[in-house]
Coordinates of C-alpha atoms and ligand atoms in Angstrom, one line a residue:
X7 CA 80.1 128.4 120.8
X8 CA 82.9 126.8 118.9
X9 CA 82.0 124.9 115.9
X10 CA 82.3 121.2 115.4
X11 CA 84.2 118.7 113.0
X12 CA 83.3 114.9 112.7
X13 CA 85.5 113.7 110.8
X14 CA 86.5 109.8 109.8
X15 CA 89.2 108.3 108.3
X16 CA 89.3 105.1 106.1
X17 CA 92.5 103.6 104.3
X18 CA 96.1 103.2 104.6
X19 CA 98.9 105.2 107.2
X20 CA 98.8 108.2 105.3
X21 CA 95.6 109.3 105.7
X22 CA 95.8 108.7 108.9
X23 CA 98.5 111.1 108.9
X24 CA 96.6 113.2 106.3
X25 CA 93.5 113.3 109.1
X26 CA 95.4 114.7 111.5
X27 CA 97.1 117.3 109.8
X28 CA 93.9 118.6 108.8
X29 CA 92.1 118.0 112.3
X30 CA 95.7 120.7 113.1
X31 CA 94.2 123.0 110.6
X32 CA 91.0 123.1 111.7
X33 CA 91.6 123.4 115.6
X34 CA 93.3 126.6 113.9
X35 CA 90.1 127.8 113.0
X36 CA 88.6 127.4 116.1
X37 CA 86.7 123.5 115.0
X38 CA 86.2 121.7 117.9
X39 CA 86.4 117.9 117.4
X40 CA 82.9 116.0 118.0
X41 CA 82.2 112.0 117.9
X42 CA 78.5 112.4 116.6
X43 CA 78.3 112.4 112.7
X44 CA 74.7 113.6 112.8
X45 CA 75.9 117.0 115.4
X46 CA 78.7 117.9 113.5
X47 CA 79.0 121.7 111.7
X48 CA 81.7 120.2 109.2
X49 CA 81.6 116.4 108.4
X50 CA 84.9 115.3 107.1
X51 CA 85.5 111.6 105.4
X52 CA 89.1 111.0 104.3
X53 CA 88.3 107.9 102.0
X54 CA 90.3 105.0 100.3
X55 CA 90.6 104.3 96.7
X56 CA 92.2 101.1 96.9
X57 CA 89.5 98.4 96.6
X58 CA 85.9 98.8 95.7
X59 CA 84.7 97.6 98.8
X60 CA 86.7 100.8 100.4
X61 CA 84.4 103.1 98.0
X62 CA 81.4 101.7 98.6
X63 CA 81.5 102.7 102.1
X64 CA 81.9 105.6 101.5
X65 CA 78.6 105.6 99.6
X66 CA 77.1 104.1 102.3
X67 CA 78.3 107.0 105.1
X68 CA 77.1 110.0 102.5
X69 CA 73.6 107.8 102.2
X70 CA 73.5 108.0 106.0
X71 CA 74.1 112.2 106.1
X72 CA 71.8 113.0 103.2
X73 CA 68.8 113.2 105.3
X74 CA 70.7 115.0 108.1
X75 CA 71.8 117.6 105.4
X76 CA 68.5 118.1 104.3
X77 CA 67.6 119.2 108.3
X78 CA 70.7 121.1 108.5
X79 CA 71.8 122.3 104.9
X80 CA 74.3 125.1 107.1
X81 CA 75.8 121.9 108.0
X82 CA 79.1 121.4 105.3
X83 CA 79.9 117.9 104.3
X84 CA 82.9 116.8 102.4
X85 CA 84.8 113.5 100.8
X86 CA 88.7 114.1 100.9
X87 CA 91.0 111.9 100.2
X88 CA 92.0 109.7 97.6
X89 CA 88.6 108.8 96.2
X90 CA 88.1 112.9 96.3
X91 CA 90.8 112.6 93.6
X92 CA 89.6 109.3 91.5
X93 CA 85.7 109.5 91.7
X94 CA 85.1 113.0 91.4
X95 CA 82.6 112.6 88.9
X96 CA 81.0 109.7 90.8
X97 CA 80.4 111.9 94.0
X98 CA 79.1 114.9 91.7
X99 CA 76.2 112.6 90.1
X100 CA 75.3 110.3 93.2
X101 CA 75.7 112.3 96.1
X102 CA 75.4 116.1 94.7
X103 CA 74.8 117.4 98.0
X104 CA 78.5 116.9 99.3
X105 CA 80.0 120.1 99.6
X106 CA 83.4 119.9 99.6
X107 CA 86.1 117.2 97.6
X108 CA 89.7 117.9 98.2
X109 CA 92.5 115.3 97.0
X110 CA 95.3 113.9 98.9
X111 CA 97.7 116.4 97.6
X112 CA 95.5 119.6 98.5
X113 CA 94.4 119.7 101.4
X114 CA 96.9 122.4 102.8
X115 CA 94.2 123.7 101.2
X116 CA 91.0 122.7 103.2
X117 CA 90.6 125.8 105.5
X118 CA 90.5 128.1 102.2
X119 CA 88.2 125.8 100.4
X120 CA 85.6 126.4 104.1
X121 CA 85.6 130.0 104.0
X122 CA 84.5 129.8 100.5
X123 CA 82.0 127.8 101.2
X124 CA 80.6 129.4 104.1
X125 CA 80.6 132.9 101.8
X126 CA 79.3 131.6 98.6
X127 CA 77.4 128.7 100.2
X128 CA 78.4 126.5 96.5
X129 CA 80.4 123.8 96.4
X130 CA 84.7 123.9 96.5
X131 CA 86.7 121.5 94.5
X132 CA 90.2 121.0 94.7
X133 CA 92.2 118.3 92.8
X134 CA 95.3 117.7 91.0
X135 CA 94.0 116.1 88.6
X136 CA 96.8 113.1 88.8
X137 CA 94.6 111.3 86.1
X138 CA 95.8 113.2 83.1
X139 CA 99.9 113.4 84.5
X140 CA 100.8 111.7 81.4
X141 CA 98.8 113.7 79.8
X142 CA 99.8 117.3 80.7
X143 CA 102.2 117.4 83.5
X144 CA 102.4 121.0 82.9
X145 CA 99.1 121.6 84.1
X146 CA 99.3 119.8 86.9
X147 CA 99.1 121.1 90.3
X148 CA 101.3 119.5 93.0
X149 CA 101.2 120.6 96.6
X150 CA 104.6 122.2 98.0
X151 CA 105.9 119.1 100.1
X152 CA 106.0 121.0 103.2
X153 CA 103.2 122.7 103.2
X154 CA 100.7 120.5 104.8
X155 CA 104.0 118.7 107.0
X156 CA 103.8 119.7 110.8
X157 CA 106.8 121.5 111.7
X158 CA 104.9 123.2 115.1
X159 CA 103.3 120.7 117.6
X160 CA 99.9 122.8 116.9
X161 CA 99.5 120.9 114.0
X162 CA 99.6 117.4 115.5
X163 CA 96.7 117.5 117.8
X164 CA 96.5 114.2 118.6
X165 CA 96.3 113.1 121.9
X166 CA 97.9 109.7 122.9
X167 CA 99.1 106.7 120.7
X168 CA 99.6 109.6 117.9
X169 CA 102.1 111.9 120.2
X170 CA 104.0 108.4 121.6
X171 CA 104.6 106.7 117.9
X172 CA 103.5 109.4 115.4
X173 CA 103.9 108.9 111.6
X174 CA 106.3 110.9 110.0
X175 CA 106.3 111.3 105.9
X176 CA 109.1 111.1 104.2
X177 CA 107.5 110.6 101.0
X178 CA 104.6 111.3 98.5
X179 CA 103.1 109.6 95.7
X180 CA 104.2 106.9 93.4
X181 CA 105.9 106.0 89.9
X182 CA 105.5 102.3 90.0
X183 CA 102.3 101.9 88.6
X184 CA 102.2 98.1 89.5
X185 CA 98.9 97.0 87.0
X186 CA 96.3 96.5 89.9
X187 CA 97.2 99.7 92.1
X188 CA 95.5 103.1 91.9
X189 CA 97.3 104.8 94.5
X190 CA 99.8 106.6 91.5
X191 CA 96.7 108.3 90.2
X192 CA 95.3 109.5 93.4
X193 CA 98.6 110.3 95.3
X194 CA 100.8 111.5 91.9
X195 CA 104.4 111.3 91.4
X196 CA 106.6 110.6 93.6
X197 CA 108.6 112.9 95.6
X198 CA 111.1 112.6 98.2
X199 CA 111.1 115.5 101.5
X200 CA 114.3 117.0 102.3
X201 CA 115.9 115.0 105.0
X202 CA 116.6 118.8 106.7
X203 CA 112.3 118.9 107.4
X204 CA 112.3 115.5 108.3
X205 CA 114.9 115.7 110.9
X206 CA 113.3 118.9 112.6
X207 CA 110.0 117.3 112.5
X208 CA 111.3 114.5 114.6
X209 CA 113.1 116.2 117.1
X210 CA 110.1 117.9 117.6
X211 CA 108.2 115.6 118.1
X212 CA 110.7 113.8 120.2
X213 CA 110.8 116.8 122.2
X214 CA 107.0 116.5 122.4
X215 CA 107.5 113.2 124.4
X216 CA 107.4 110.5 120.4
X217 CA 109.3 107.2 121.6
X218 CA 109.0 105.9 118.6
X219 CA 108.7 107.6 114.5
X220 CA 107.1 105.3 111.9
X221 CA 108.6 107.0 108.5
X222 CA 105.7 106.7 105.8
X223 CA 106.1 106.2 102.3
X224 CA 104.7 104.1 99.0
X225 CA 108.0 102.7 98.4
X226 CA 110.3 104.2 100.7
X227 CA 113.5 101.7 100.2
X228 CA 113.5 104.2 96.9
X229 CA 113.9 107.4 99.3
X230 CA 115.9 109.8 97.2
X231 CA 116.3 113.5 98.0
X232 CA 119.2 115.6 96.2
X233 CA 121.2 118.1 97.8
X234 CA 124.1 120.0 97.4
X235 CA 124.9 117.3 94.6
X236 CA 124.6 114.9 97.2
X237 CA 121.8 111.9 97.3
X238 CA 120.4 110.8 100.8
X239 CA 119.3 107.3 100.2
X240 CA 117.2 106.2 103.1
X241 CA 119.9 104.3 104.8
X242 CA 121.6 108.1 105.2
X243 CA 118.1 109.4 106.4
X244 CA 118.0 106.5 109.1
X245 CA 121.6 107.2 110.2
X246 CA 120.3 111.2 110.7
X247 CA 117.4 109.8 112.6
X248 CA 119.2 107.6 115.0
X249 CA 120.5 110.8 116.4
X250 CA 117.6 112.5 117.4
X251 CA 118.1 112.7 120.5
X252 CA 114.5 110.8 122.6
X253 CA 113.5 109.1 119.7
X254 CA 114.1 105.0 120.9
X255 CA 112.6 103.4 117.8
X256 CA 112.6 103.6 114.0
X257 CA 110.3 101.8 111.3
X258 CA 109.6 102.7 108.1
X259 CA 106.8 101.6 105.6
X260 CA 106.2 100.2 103.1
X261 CA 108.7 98.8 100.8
X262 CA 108.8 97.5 97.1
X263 CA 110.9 94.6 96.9
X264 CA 112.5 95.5 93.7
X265 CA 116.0 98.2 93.7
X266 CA 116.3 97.2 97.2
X267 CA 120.0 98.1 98.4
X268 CA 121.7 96.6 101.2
X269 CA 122.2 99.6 102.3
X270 CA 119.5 99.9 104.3
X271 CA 119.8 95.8 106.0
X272 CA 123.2 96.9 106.8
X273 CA 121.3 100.4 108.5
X274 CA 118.8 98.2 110.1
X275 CA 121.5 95.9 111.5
X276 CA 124.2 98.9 112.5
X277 CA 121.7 101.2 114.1
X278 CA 120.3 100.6 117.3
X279 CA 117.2 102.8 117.0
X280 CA 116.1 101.1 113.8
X281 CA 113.4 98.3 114.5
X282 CA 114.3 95.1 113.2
X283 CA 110.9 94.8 111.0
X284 CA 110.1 94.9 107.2
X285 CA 107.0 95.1 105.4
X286 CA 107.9 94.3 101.9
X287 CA 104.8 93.2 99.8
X288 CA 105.4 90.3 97.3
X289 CA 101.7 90.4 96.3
X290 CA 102.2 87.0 94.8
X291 CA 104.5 84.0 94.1
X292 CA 104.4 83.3 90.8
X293 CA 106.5 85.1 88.3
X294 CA 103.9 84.8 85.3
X295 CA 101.4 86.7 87.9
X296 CA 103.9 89.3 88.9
X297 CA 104.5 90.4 85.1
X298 CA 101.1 91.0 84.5
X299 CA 101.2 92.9 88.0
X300 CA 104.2 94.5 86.6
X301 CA 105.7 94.3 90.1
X302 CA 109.3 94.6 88.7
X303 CA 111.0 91.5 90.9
X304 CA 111.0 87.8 90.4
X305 CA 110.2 85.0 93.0
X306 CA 113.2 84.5 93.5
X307 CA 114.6 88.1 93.8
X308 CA 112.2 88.3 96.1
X309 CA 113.1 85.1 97.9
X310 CA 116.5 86.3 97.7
X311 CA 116.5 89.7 99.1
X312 CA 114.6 87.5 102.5
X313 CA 117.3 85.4 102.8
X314 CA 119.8 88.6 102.3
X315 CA 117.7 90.4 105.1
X316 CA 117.5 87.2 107.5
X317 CA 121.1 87.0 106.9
X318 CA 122.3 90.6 107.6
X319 CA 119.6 91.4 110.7
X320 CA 119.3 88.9 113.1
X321 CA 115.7 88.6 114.5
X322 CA 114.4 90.3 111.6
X323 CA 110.9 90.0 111.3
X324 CA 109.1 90.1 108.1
X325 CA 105.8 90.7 106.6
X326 CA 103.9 91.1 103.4
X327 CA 100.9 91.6 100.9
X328 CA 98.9 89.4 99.0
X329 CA 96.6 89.9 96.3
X330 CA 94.4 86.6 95.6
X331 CA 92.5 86.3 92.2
X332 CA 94.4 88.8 90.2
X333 CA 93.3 88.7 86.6
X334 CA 93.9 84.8 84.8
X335 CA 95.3 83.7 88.0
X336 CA 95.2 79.3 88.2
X337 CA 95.5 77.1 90.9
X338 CA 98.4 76.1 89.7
X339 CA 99.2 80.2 90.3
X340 CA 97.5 80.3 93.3
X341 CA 99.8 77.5 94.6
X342 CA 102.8 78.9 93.8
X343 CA 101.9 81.8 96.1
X344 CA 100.7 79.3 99.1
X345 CA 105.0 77.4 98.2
X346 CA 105.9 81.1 98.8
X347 CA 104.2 81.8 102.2
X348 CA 105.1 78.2 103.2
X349 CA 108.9 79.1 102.5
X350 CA 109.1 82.4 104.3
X351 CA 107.7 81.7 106.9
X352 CA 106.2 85.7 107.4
X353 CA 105.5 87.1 111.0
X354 CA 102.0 88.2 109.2
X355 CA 100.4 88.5 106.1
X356 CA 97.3 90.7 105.1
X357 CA 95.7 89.2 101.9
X358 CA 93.3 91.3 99.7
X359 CA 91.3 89.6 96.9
X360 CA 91.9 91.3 93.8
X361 CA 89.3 94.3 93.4
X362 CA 89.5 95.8 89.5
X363 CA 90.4 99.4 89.9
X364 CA 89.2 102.0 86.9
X365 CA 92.0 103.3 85.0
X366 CA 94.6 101.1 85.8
X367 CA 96.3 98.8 83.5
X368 CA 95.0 96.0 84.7
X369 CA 91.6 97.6 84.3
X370 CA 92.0 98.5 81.0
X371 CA 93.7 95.4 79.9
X372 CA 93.2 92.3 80.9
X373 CA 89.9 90.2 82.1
X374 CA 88.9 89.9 85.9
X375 CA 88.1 86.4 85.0
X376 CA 88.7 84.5 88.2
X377 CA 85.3 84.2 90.1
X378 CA 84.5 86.0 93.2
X379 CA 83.7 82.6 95.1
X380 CA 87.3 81.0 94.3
X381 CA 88.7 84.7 95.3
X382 CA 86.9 83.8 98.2
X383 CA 88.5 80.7 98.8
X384 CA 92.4 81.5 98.5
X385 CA 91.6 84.5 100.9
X386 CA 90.5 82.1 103.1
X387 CA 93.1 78.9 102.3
X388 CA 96.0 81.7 102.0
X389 CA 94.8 83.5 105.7
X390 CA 94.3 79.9 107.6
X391 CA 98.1 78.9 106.2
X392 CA 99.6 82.0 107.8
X393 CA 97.4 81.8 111.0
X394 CA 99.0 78.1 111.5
X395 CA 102.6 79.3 110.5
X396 CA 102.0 82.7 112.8
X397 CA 101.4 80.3 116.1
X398 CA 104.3 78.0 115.3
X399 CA 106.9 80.6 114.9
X400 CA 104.5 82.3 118.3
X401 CA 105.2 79.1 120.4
X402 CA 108.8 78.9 121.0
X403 CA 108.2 82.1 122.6
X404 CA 106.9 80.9 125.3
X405 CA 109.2 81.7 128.4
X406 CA 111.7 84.2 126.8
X407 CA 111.7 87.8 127.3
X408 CA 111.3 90.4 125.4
X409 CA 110.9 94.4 125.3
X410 CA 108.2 96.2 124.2
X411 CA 107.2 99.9 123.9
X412 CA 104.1 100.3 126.4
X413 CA 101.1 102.0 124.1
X414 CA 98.2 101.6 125.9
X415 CA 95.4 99.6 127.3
X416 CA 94.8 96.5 125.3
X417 CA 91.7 96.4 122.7
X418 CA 89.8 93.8 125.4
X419 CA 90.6 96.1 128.2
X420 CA 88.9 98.9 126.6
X421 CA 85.8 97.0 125.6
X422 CA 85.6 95.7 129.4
X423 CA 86.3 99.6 130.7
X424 CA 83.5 100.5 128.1
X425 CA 81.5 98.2 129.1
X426 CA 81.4 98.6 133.0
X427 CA 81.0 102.4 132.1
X428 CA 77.9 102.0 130.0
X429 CA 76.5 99.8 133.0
X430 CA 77.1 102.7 135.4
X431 CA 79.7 100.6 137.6
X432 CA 82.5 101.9 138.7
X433 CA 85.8 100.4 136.5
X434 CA 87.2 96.9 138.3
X435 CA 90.8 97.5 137.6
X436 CA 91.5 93.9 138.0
X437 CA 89.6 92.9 134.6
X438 CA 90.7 96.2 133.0
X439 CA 94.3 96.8 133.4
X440 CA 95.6 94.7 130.8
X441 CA 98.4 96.7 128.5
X442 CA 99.6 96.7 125.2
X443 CA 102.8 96.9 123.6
X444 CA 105.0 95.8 120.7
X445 CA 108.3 94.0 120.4
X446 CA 111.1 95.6 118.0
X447 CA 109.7 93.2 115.6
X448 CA 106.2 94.5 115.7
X449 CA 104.9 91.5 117.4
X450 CA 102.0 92.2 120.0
X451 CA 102.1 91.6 123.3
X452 CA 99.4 92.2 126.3
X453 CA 100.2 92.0 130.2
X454 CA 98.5 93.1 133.2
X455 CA 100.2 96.3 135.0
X456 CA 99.4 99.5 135.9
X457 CA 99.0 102.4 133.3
X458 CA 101.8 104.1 134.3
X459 CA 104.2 102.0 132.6
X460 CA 102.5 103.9 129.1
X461 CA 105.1 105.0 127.0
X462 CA 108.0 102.9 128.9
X463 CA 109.9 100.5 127.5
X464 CA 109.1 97.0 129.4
X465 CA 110.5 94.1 129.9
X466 CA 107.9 91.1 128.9
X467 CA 108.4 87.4 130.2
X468 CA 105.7 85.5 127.7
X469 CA 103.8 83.1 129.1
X470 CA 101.0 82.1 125.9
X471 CA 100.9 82.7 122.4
X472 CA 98.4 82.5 120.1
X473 CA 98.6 83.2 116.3
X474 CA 98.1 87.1 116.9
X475 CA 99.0 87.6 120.3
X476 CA 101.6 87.1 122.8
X477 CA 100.3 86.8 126.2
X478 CA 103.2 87.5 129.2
X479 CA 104.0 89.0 132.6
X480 CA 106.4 92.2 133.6
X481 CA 109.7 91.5 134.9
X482 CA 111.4 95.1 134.2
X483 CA 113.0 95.6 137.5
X484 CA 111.8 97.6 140.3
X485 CA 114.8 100.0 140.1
X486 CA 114.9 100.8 136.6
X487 CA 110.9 101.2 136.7
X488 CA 110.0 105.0 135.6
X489 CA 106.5 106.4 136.2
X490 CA 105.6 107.5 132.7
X491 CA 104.6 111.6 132.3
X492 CA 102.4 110.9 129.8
X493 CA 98.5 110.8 129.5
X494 CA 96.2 107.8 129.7
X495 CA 96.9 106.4 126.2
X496 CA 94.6 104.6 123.9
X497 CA 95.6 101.6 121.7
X498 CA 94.5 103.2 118.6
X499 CA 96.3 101.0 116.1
Ligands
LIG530 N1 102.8 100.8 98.2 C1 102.5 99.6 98.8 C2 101.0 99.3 98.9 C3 99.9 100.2 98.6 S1 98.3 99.6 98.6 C4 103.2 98.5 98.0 O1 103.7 98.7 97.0 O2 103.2 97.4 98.5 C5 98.2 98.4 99.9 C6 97.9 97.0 99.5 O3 96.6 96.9 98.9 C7 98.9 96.5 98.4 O4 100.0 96.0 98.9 C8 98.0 95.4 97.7 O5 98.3 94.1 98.4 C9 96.6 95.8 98.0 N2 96.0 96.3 96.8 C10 96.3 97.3 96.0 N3 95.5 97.4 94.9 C11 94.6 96.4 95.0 C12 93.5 96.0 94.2 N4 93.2 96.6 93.1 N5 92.8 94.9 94.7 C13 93.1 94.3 95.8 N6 94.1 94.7 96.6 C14 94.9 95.7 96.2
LIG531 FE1 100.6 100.8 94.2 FE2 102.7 99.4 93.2 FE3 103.0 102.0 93.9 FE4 102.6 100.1 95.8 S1 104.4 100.3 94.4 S2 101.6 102.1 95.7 S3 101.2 98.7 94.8 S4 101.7 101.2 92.3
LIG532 FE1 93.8 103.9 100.1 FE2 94.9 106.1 99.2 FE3 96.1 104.8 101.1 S1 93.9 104.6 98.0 S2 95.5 102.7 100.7 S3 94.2 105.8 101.2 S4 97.1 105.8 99.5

């Protein structure tokens, strides 16, 4: 009987990327993939560095399998990821019966690190020790950038959502070592792929039936890959992409507002395929905050590049991060960041209250002064402003149409499918067949209609809005109406 993998993945786009790159590796070996933790042969978590909160979690999960691994010590359990890479001293000394740790830049690496295991039956380590780059670069171990990459569709085993908008990486690491951010010690330097890899993994997939590619990066507005003494910027990567031939949208994420070109508006504006959506994180609105962030941009750079990108794409829709409660951050701060949310006017936020990461600057530096309870608050202040802001620009909405690329059936039709299931009844179609989509500028949308319009671009007449949602009905027409080839998808994002 095949053996089993359970793996789960916390965190950002990449590992979810990562996850199922190594899910490819391991179908390879013959790992069959199982939902129960406690059956599993190989328990997998892919975990997040980013806040503590993330960490803990982790804890929490390798609290839960201790007894199991005690009942079933053939069992192998491992932490990958970028905590594999930051705490891997904390996972030694509190959880010493993990098997396996393998950073985010090794784990081309993880069926090699299983065999060992399963011969010498003692732990496998594998880091690149990002911590001491400064240090001694010489010593340290990067992966080949295409090594883990998918260039066969073995290696993307993902059934639904994944195969109609997979990720595609166009980058690794990062150089910007904002203050507050660990990500340049867990994920390294940053590279650029070669827009030749990128290109052949897209029309691959394309060819696999992808609709739309989400390119992934740290920063990818600073996209830079030399060749033949040329530089591809990523406005020349998008113009590659937008002739792929299958491939109907383009985004790309995430961005740093500072060193960004208008290049890539005028690529967003000129090229059809290319989404009309940024995600570029201001973190916060106040310029004394951002230099102790060391974000590299001032307000009103910032607010300037908007109005540049407002200006250049029409219907451009914009989002961003904020971090509440960074280190000596006032009200007076704090409401410098609410004028700035207020002005933009953002299709969505998500808002993180500052979490002290070891090892950073920020960390080592300055005082996490501002107290958990008034973190609290602005999370909450900051979030409510943006909900109210959401459903006004939602409103006016109402009765236009729009398109959308069809992924699946919507989160509440799931639960209600679920639901009927677990009760033994057979699925009422008429409470479960609402769908899900999203408009070029990653607004949501749900509608009743039949799942064969997965993986179609439809044509959505809204009827309600609400600050996350659009609510609307079908009026593709009849004629242009294709039955969709693909499998029942599952809104997995
Ligand atoms: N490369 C991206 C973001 C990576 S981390 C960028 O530059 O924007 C994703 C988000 O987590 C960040 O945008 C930031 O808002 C948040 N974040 C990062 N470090 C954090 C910390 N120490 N505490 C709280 N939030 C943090
Ligand atoms: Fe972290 Fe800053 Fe790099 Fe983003 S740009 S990953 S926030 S260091
Ligand atoms: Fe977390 Fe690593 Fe992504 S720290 S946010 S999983 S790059």
């Amino acid at each position: 009987m095949s053996e089993t993998v359970y793996l789960e993945t916390m965190g950002c786009q990449m590992n979810v990327l990562d996850s199922e790159l190594v899910l490819g590796q391991l179908f390879a070996m013959g790992y069959v993939s199982t939902q129960d933790m406690f059956a599993a042969d190989l328990v997998l978590l892919n975990t997040c560095s980013v806040r503590e909160h993330a960490e803990e979690k982790v804890y929490s999960r390798l609290g839960q399998l201790k007894k199991h691994k005690v009942h079933h010590p053939e069992s192998i359990l491992g932490v990958i990821g970028c905590m594999a890479e930051r705490d891997t001293d904390g996972i030694l000394s509190r959880t010493p019966y993990v098997d396996l740790i393998c950073g985010p830049g090794q784990l081309n690496q993880i069926p090699a690190l299983i065999r060992e295991i399963k011969e010498t039956r003692k732990k496998a380590i594998s880091l690149a020790t990002y911590q001491s780059r400064r240090v001694d670069p010489a010593e340290r171990s990067t992966m080949q950038f295409d090594t883990l990459e998918a260039l066969d569709l073995s290696r993307r085993p993902q059934p639904g959502a994944a195969l109609l908008q997979p990720y595609i990486r166009i980058q690794r690491g990062c150089d910007k070592f904002c203050t507050f951010c660990v990500v340049p010690f867990t994920r390294g330097p940053e590279q650029s792929r070669s827009p030749a890899a990128i290109i052949e993994e897209a029309q691959m997939l394309a060819d696999a039936g992808a609709k739309e590619v989400t390119l992934l990066g740290q920063t990818v507005n600073s996209y830079a890959h030399m060749e033949n003494s040329k530089r591809f910027r990523l406005s020349d990567l998008l113009a590659l992409l937008q002739d792929v031939s299958g491939i109907e949208r383009i985004r790309f994420v995430t961005n740093h507002p500072g060193d960004f070109g208008d290049d890539i508006l005028v690529a967003m504006r000129n090229l059809p395929k290319v989404c009309e959506y940024l995600h570029i994180p201001a973190q916060s609105g106040c310029n004394a905050v951002l230099r102790r962030m060391k974000r590299q941009y001032t307000v009103e750079k910032y607010i300037d590049l908007i109005a540049r990108a407002r200006d250049t794409v029409p219907g451009i829709e914009i989002a961003s991060d904020f971090i509440v409660g960074f280190c000596g951050e006032t009200d007076a701060e704090f409401a410098e960041t609410v004028n700035l949310v207020e002005q933009v006017m953002y299709k969505n936020i998500f808002c993180f209250k500052y979490s002290p990461r070891p090892g950073t600057a920020a960390d080592r530096t300055i005082s996490d002064d501002v107290p958990a309870s008034t973190k609290r608050q602005r999370n909450i202040d900051l979030l409510n402003l943006q909900e109210r802001i959401s459903l006004d620009r939602n409103r006016p909405m109402i009765g236009k149409t729009v398109e959308v690329l069809v992924e699946g059936y919507s989160k509440a039709a799931l639960k209600a499918q679920e639901a009927e299931q677990s009760r033994g009844q057979e699925i009422d179609w008429r409470r479960s067949n609402q769908l899900v989509g999203r408009t070029r500028g990653d607004k949501i949308v749900v509608f009743d209609d039949d799942e064969a319009q997965v993986g179609q671009l439809a044509q959505i007449r809204i009827t309600a809005a609400t600050a996350l949602t659009l609510h609307g009905v079908c009026v593709t027409e009849q004629a242009s109406r294709t039955d969709s080839v693909l499998p029942v998808l599952q809104h997995s994002r």
